Short mmCIF file of N, CA and C in Angstrom, two decimals:
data_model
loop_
_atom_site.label_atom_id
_atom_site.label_comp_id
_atom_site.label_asym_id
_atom_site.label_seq_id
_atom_site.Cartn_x
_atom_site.Cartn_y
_atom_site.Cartn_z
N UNK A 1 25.34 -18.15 -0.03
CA UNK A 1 24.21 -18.36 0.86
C UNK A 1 23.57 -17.00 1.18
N UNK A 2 22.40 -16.81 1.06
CA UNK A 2 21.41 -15.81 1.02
C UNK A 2 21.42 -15.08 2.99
N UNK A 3 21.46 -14.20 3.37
CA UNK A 3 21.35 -14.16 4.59
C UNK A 3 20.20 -13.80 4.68
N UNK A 4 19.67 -14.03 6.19
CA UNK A 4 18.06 -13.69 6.31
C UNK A 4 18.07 -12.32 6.75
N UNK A 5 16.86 -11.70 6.55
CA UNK A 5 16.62 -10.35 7.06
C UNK A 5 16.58 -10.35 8.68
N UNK A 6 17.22 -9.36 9.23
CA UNK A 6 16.57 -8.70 10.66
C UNK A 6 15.89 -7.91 11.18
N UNK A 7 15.69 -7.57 12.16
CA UNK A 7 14.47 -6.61 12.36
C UNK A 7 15.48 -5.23 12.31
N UNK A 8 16.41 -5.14 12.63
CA UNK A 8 17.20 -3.51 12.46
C UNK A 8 18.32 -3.40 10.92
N UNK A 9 18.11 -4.83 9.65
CA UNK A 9 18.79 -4.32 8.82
C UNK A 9 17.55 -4.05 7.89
N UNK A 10 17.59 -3.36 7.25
CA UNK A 10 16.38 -2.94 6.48
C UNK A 10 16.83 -3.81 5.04
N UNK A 11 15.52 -4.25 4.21
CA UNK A 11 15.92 -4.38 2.89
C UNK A 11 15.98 -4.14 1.65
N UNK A 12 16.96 -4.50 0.55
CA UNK A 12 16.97 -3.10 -0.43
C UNK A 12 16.70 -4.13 -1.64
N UNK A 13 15.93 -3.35 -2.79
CA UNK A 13 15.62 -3.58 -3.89
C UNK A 13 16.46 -3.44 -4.71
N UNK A 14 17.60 -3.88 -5.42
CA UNK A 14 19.12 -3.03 -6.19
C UNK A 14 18.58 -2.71 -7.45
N UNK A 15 17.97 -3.59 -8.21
CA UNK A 15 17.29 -2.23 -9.25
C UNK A 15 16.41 -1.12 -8.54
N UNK A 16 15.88 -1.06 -7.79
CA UNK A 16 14.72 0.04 -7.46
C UNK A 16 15.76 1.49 -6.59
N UNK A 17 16.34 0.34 -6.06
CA UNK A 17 17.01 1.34 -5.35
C UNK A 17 18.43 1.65 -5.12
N UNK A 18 19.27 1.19 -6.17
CA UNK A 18 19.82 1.37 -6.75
C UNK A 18 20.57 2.10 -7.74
N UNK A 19 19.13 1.20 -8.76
CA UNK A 19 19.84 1.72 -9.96
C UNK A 19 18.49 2.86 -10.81
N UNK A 20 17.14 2.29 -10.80
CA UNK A 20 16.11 3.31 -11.27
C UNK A 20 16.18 4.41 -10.59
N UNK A 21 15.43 4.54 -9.37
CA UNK A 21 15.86 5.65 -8.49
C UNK A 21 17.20 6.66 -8.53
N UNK A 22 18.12 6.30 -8.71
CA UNK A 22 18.85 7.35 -8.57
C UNK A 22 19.02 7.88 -9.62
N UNK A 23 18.99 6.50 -11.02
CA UNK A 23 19.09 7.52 -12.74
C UNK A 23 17.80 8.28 -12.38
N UNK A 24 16.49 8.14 -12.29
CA UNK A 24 15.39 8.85 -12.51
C UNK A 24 16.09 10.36 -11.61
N UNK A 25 16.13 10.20 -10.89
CA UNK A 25 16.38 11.46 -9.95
C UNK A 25 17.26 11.68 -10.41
N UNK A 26 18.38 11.40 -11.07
CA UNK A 26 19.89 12.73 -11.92
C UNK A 26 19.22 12.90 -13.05
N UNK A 27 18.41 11.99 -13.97
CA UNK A 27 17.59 12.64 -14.85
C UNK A 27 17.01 13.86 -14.91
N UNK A 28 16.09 13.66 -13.67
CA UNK A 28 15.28 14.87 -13.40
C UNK A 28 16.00 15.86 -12.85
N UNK A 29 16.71 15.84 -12.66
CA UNK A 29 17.15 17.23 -11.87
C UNK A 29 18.01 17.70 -13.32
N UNK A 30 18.88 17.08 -14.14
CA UNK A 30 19.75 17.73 -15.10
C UNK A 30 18.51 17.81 -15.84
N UNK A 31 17.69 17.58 -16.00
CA UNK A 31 16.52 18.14 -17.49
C UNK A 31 16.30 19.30 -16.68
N UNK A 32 15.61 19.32 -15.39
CA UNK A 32 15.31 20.75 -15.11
C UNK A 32 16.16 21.82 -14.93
N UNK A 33 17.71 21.43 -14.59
CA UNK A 33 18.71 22.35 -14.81
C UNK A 33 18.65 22.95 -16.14
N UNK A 34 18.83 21.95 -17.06
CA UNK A 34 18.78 22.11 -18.79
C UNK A 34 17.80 23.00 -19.15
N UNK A 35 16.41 22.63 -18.85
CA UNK A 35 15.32 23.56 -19.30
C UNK A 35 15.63 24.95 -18.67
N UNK A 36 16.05 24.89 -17.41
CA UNK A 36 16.05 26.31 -16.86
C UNK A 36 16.55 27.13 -17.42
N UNK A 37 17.91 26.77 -18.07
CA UNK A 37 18.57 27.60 -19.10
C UNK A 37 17.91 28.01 -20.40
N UNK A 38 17.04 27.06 -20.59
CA UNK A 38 16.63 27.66 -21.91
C UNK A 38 15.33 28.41 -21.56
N UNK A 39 14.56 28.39 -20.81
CA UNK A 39 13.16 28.61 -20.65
C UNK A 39 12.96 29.91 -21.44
N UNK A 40 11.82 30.14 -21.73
CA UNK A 40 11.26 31.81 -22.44
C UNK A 40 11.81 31.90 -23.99
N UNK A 41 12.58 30.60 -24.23
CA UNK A 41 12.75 30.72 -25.73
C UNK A 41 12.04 29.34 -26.36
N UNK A 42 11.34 29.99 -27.66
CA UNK A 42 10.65 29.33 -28.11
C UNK A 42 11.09 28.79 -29.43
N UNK A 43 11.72 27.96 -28.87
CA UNK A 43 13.08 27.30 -30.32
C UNK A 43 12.60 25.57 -29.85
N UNK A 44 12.92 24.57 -30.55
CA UNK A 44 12.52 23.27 -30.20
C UNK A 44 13.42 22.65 -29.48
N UNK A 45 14.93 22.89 -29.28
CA UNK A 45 15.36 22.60 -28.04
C UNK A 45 14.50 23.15 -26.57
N UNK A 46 13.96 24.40 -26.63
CA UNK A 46 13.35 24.26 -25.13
C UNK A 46 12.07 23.73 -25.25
N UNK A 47 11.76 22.95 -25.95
CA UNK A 47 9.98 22.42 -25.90
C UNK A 47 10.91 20.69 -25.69
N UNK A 48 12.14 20.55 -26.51
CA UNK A 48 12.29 19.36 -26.25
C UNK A 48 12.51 18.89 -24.67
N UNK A 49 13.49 20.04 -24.19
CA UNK A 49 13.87 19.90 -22.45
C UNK A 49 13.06 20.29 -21.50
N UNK A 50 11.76 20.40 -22.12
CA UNK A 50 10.56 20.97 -21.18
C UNK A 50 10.10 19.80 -21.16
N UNK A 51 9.74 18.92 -22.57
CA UNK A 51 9.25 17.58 -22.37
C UNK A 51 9.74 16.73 -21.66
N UNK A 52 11.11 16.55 -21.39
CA UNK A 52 11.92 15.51 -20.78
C UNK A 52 11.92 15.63 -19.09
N UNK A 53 11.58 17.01 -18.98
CA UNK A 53 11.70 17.52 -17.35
C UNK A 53 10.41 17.15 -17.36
N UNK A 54 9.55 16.92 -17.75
CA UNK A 54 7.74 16.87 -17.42
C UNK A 54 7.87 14.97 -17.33
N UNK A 55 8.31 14.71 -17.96
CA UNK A 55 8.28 13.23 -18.33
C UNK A 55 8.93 12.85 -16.78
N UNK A 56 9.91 13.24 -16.40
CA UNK A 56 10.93 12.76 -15.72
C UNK A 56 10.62 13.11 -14.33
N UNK A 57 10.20 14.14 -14.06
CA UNK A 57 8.84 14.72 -12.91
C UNK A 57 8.07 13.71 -12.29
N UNK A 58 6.86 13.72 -14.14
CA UNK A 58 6.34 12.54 -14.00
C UNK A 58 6.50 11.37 -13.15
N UNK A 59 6.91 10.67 -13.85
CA UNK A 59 8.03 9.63 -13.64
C UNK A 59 8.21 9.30 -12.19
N UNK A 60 9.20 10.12 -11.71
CA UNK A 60 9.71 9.98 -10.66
C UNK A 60 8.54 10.37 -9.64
N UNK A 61 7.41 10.81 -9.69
CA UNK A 61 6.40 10.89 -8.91
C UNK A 61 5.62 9.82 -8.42
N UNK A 62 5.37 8.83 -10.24
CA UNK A 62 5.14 7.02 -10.19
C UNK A 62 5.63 6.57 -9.44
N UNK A 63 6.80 6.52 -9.61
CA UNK A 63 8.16 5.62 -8.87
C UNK A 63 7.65 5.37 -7.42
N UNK A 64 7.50 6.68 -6.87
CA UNK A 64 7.58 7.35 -5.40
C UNK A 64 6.02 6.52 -5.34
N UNK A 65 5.00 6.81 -6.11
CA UNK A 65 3.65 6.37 -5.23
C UNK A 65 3.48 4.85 -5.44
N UNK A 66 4.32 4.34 -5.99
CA UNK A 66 4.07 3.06 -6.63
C UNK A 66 4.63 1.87 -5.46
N UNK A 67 5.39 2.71 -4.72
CA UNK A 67 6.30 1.47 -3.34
C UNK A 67 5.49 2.06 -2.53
N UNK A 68 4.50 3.24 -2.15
CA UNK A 68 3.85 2.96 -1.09
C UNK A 68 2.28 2.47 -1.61
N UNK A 69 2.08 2.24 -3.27
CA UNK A 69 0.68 1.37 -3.34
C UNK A 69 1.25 -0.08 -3.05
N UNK A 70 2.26 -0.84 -3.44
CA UNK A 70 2.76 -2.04 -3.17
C UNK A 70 2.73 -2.25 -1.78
N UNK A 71 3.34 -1.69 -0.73
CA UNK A 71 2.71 -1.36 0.67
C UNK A 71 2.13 -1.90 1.10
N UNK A 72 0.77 -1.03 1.03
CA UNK A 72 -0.64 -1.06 1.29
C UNK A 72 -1.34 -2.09 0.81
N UNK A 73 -0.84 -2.68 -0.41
CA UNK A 73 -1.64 -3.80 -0.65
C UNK A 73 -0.86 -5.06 -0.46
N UNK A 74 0.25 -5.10 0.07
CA UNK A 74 0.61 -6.24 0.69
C UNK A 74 0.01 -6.05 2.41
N UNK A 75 -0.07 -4.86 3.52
CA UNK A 75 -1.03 -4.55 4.03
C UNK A 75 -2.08 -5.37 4.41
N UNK A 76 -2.74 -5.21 3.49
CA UNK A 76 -4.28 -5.67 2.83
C UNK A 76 -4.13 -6.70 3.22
N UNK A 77 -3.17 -7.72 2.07
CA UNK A 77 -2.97 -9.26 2.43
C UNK A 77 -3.28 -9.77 3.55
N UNK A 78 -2.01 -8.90 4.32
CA UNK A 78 -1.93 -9.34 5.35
C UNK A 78 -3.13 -9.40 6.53
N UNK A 79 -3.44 -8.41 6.50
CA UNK A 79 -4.84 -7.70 7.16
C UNK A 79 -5.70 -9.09 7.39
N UNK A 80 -5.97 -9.53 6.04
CA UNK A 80 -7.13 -10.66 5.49
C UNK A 80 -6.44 -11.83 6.41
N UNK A 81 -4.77 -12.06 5.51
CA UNK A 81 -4.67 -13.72 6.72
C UNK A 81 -4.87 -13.31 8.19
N UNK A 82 -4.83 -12.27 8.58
CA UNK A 82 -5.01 -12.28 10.16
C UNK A 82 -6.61 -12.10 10.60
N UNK A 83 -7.37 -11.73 9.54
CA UNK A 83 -8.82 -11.63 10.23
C UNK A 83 -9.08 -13.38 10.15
N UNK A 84 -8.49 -13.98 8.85
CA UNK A 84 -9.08 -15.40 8.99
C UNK A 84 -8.40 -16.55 9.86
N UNK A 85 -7.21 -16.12 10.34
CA UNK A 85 -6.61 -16.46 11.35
C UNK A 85 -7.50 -16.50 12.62
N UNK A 86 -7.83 -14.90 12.72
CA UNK A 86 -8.30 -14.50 14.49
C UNK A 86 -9.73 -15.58 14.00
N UNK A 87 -10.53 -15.51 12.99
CA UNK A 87 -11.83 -15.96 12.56
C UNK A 87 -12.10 -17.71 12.92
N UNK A 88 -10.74 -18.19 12.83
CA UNK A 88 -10.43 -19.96 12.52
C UNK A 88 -10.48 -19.78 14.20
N UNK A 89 -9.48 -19.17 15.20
CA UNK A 89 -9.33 -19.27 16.64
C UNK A 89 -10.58 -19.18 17.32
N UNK A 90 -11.91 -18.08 17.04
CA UNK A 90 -12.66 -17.57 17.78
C UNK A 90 -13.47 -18.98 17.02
N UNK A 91 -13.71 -19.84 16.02
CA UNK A 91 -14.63 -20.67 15.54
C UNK A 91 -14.53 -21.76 15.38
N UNK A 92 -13.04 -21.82 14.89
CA UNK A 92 -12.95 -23.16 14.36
C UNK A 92 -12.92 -23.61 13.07
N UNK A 93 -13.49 -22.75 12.49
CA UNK A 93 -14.65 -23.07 10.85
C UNK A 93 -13.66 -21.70 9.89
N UNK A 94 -13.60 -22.02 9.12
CA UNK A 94 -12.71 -21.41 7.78
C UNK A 94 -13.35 -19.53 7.78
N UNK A 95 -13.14 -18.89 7.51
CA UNK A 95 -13.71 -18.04 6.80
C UNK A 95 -13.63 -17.94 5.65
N UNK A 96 -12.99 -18.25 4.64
CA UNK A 96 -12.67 -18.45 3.58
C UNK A 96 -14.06 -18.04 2.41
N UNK A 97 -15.10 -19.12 3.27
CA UNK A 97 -16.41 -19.33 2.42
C UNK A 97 -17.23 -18.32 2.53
N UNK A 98 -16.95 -17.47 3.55
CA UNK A 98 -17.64 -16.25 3.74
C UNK A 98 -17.21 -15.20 3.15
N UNK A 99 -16.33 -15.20 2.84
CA UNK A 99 -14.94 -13.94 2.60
C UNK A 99 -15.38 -13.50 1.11
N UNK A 100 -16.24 -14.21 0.07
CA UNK A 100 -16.74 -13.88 -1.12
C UNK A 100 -17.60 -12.46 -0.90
N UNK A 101 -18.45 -13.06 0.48
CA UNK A 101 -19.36 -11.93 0.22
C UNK A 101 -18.86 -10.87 1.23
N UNK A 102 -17.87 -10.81 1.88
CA UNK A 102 -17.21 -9.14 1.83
C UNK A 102 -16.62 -8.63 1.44
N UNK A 103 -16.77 -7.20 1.38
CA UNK A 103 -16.06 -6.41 0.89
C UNK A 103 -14.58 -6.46 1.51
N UNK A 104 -13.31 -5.72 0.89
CA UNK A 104 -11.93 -5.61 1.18
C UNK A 104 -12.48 -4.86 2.82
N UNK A 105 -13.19 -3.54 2.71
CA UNK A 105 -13.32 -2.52 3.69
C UNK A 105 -13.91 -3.17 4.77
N UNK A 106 -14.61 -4.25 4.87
CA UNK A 106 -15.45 -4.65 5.89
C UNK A 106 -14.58 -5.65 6.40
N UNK A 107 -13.31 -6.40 5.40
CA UNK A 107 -12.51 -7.13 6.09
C UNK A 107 -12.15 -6.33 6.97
N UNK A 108 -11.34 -5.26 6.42
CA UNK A 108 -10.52 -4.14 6.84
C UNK A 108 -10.80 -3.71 8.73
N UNK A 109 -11.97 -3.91 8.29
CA UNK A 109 -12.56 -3.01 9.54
C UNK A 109 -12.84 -4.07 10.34
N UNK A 110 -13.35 -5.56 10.21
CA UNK A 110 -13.55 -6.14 11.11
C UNK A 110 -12.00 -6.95 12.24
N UNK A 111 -10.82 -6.47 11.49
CA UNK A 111 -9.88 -6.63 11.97
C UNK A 111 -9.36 -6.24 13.66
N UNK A 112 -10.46 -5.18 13.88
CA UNK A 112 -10.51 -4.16 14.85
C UNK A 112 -10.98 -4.90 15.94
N UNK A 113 -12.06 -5.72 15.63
CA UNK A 113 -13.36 -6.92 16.94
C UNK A 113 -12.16 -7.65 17.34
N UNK A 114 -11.84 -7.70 18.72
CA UNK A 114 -11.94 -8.68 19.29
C UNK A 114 -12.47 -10.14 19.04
N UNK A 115 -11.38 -11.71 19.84
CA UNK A 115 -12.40 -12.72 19.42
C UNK A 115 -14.19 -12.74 19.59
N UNK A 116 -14.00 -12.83 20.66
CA UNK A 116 -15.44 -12.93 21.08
C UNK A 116 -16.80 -12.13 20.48
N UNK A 117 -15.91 -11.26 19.95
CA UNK A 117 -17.45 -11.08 18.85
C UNK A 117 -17.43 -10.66 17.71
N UNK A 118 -16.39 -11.19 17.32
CA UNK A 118 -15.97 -11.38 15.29
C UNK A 118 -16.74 -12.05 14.83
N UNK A 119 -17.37 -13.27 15.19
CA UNK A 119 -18.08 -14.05 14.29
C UNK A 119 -19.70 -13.44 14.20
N UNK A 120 -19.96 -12.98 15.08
CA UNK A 120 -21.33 -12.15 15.12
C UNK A 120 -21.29 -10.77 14.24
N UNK A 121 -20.02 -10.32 14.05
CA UNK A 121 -19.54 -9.08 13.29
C UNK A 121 -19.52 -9.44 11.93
N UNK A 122 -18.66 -10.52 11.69
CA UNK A 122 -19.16 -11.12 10.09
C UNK A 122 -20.42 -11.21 9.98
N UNK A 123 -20.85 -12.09 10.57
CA UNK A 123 -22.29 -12.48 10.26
C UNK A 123 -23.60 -11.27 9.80
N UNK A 124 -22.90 -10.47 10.87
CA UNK A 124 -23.95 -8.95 10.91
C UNK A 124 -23.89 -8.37 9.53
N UNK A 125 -22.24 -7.85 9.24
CA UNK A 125 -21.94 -7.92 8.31
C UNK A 125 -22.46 -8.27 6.86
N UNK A 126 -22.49 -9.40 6.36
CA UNK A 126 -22.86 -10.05 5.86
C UNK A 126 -24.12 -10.08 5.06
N UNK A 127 -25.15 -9.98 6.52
CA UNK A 127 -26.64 -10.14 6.81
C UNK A 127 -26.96 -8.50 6.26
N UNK A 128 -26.73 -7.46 7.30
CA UNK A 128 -27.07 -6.24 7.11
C UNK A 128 -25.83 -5.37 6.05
N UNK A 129 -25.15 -5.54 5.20
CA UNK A 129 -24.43 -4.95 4.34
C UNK A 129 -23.80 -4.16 5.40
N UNK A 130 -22.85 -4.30 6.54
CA UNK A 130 -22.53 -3.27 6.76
C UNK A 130 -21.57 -2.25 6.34
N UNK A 131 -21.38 -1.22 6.25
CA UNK A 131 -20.14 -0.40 5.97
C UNK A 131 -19.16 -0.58 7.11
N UNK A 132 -17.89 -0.36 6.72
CA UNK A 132 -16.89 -0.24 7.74
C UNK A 132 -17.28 0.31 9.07
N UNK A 133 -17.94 1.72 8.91
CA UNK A 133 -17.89 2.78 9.94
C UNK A 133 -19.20 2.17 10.66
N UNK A 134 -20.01 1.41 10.06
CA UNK A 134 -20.80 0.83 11.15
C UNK A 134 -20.29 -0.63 11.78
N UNK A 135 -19.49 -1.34 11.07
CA UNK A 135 -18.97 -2.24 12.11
C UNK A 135 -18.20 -2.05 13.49
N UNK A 136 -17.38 -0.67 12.86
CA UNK A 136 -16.34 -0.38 14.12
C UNK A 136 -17.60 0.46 15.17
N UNK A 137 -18.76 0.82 14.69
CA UNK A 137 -19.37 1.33 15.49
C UNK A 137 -19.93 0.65 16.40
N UNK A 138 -19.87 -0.63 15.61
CA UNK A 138 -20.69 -1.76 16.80
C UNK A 138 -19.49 -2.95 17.59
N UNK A 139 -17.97 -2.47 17.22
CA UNK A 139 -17.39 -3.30 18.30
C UNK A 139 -17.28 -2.61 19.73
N UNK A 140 -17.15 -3.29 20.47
CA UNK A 140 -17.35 -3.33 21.81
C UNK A 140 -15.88 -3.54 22.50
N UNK A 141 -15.24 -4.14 22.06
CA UNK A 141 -13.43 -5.06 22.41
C UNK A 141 -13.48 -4.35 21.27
N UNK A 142 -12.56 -3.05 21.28
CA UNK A 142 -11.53 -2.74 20.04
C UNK A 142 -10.57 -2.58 20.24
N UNK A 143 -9.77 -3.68 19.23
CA UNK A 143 -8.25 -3.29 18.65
C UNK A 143 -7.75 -2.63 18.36
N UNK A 144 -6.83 -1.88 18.37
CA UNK A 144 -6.64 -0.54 17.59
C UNK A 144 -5.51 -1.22 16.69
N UNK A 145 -4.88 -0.46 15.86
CA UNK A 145 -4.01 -0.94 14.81
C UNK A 145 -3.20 0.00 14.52
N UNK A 146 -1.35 0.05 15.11
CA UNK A 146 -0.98 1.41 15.07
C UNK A 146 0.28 0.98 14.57
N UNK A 147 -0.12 0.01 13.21
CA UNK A 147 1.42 -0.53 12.83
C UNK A 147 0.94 0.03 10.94
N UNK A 148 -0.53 0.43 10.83
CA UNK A 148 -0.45 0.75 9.58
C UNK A 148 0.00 1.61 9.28
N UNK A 149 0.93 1.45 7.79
CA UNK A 149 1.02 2.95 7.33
C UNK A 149 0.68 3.93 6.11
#
């Protein structure tokens, strides 16, 4: 039986974090040990352990930006069910059908309005193309949001 998550046990990925992560990182560190020894000689063992430390660098740099783009765009998701959430409470009426014609950023930002004048914020939105920085310029009730990261 699967146990559920809590709010103070954190949860782990066992390939990611595990088992990629830690080969990538003894990888990289023994190629750059390896190369270090050879460096300044120009024989094809040190072009080969120069490649493998660059690769593995690489690599492990992906790794690292790749769980905080997954993040952010689960984030996002979320962001959206809660503007069309707060959108359904303050209206009644879906946003769904509107949601074509905004942008991610204007969701983004209208997350910030208060009920009472989200639906006038879409609409504005909408109507006048706004950019982010002019929607938040025109809420009045702002949310702040101090759980993103």
């Amino acid at each position: 039986m699967a146990t559920q998550p809590t709010k103070n046990k954190p949860m782990y990925y066992v390939w990611h974090h595990f088992v990629l992560l830690p080969a990538l990182f003894i990888v990289t560190l023994y190629s750059i040990r390896r190369y270090t020894t050879v460096a300044g000689d120009d024989t094809e063992i040190s072009r080969l352990w120069f490649t493998l430390m660059a690769l593995a660098v690489v690599s492990l740099g992906v790794l690292l930006m790749l769980r905080q783009h997954y993040a952010l765009m689960l984030q996002d998701r979320i962001i959206r069910l809660e503007v069309r959430q707060q959108y359904f409470e303050a209206t009644g009426q879906s946003l769904r059908p509107l949601e074509s014609q905004l942008q991610l950023s204007q969701i983004l930002a209208l997350r910030f309005a208060g009920n009472a004048e989200l639906p006038d914020l879409v609409q504005a939105a909408i109507r006048e193309k706004l950019s982010s920085k002019d929607i938040q310029a025109r809420i009045q009730d702002f949310h702040f949001d101090h759980m993103r990261v």
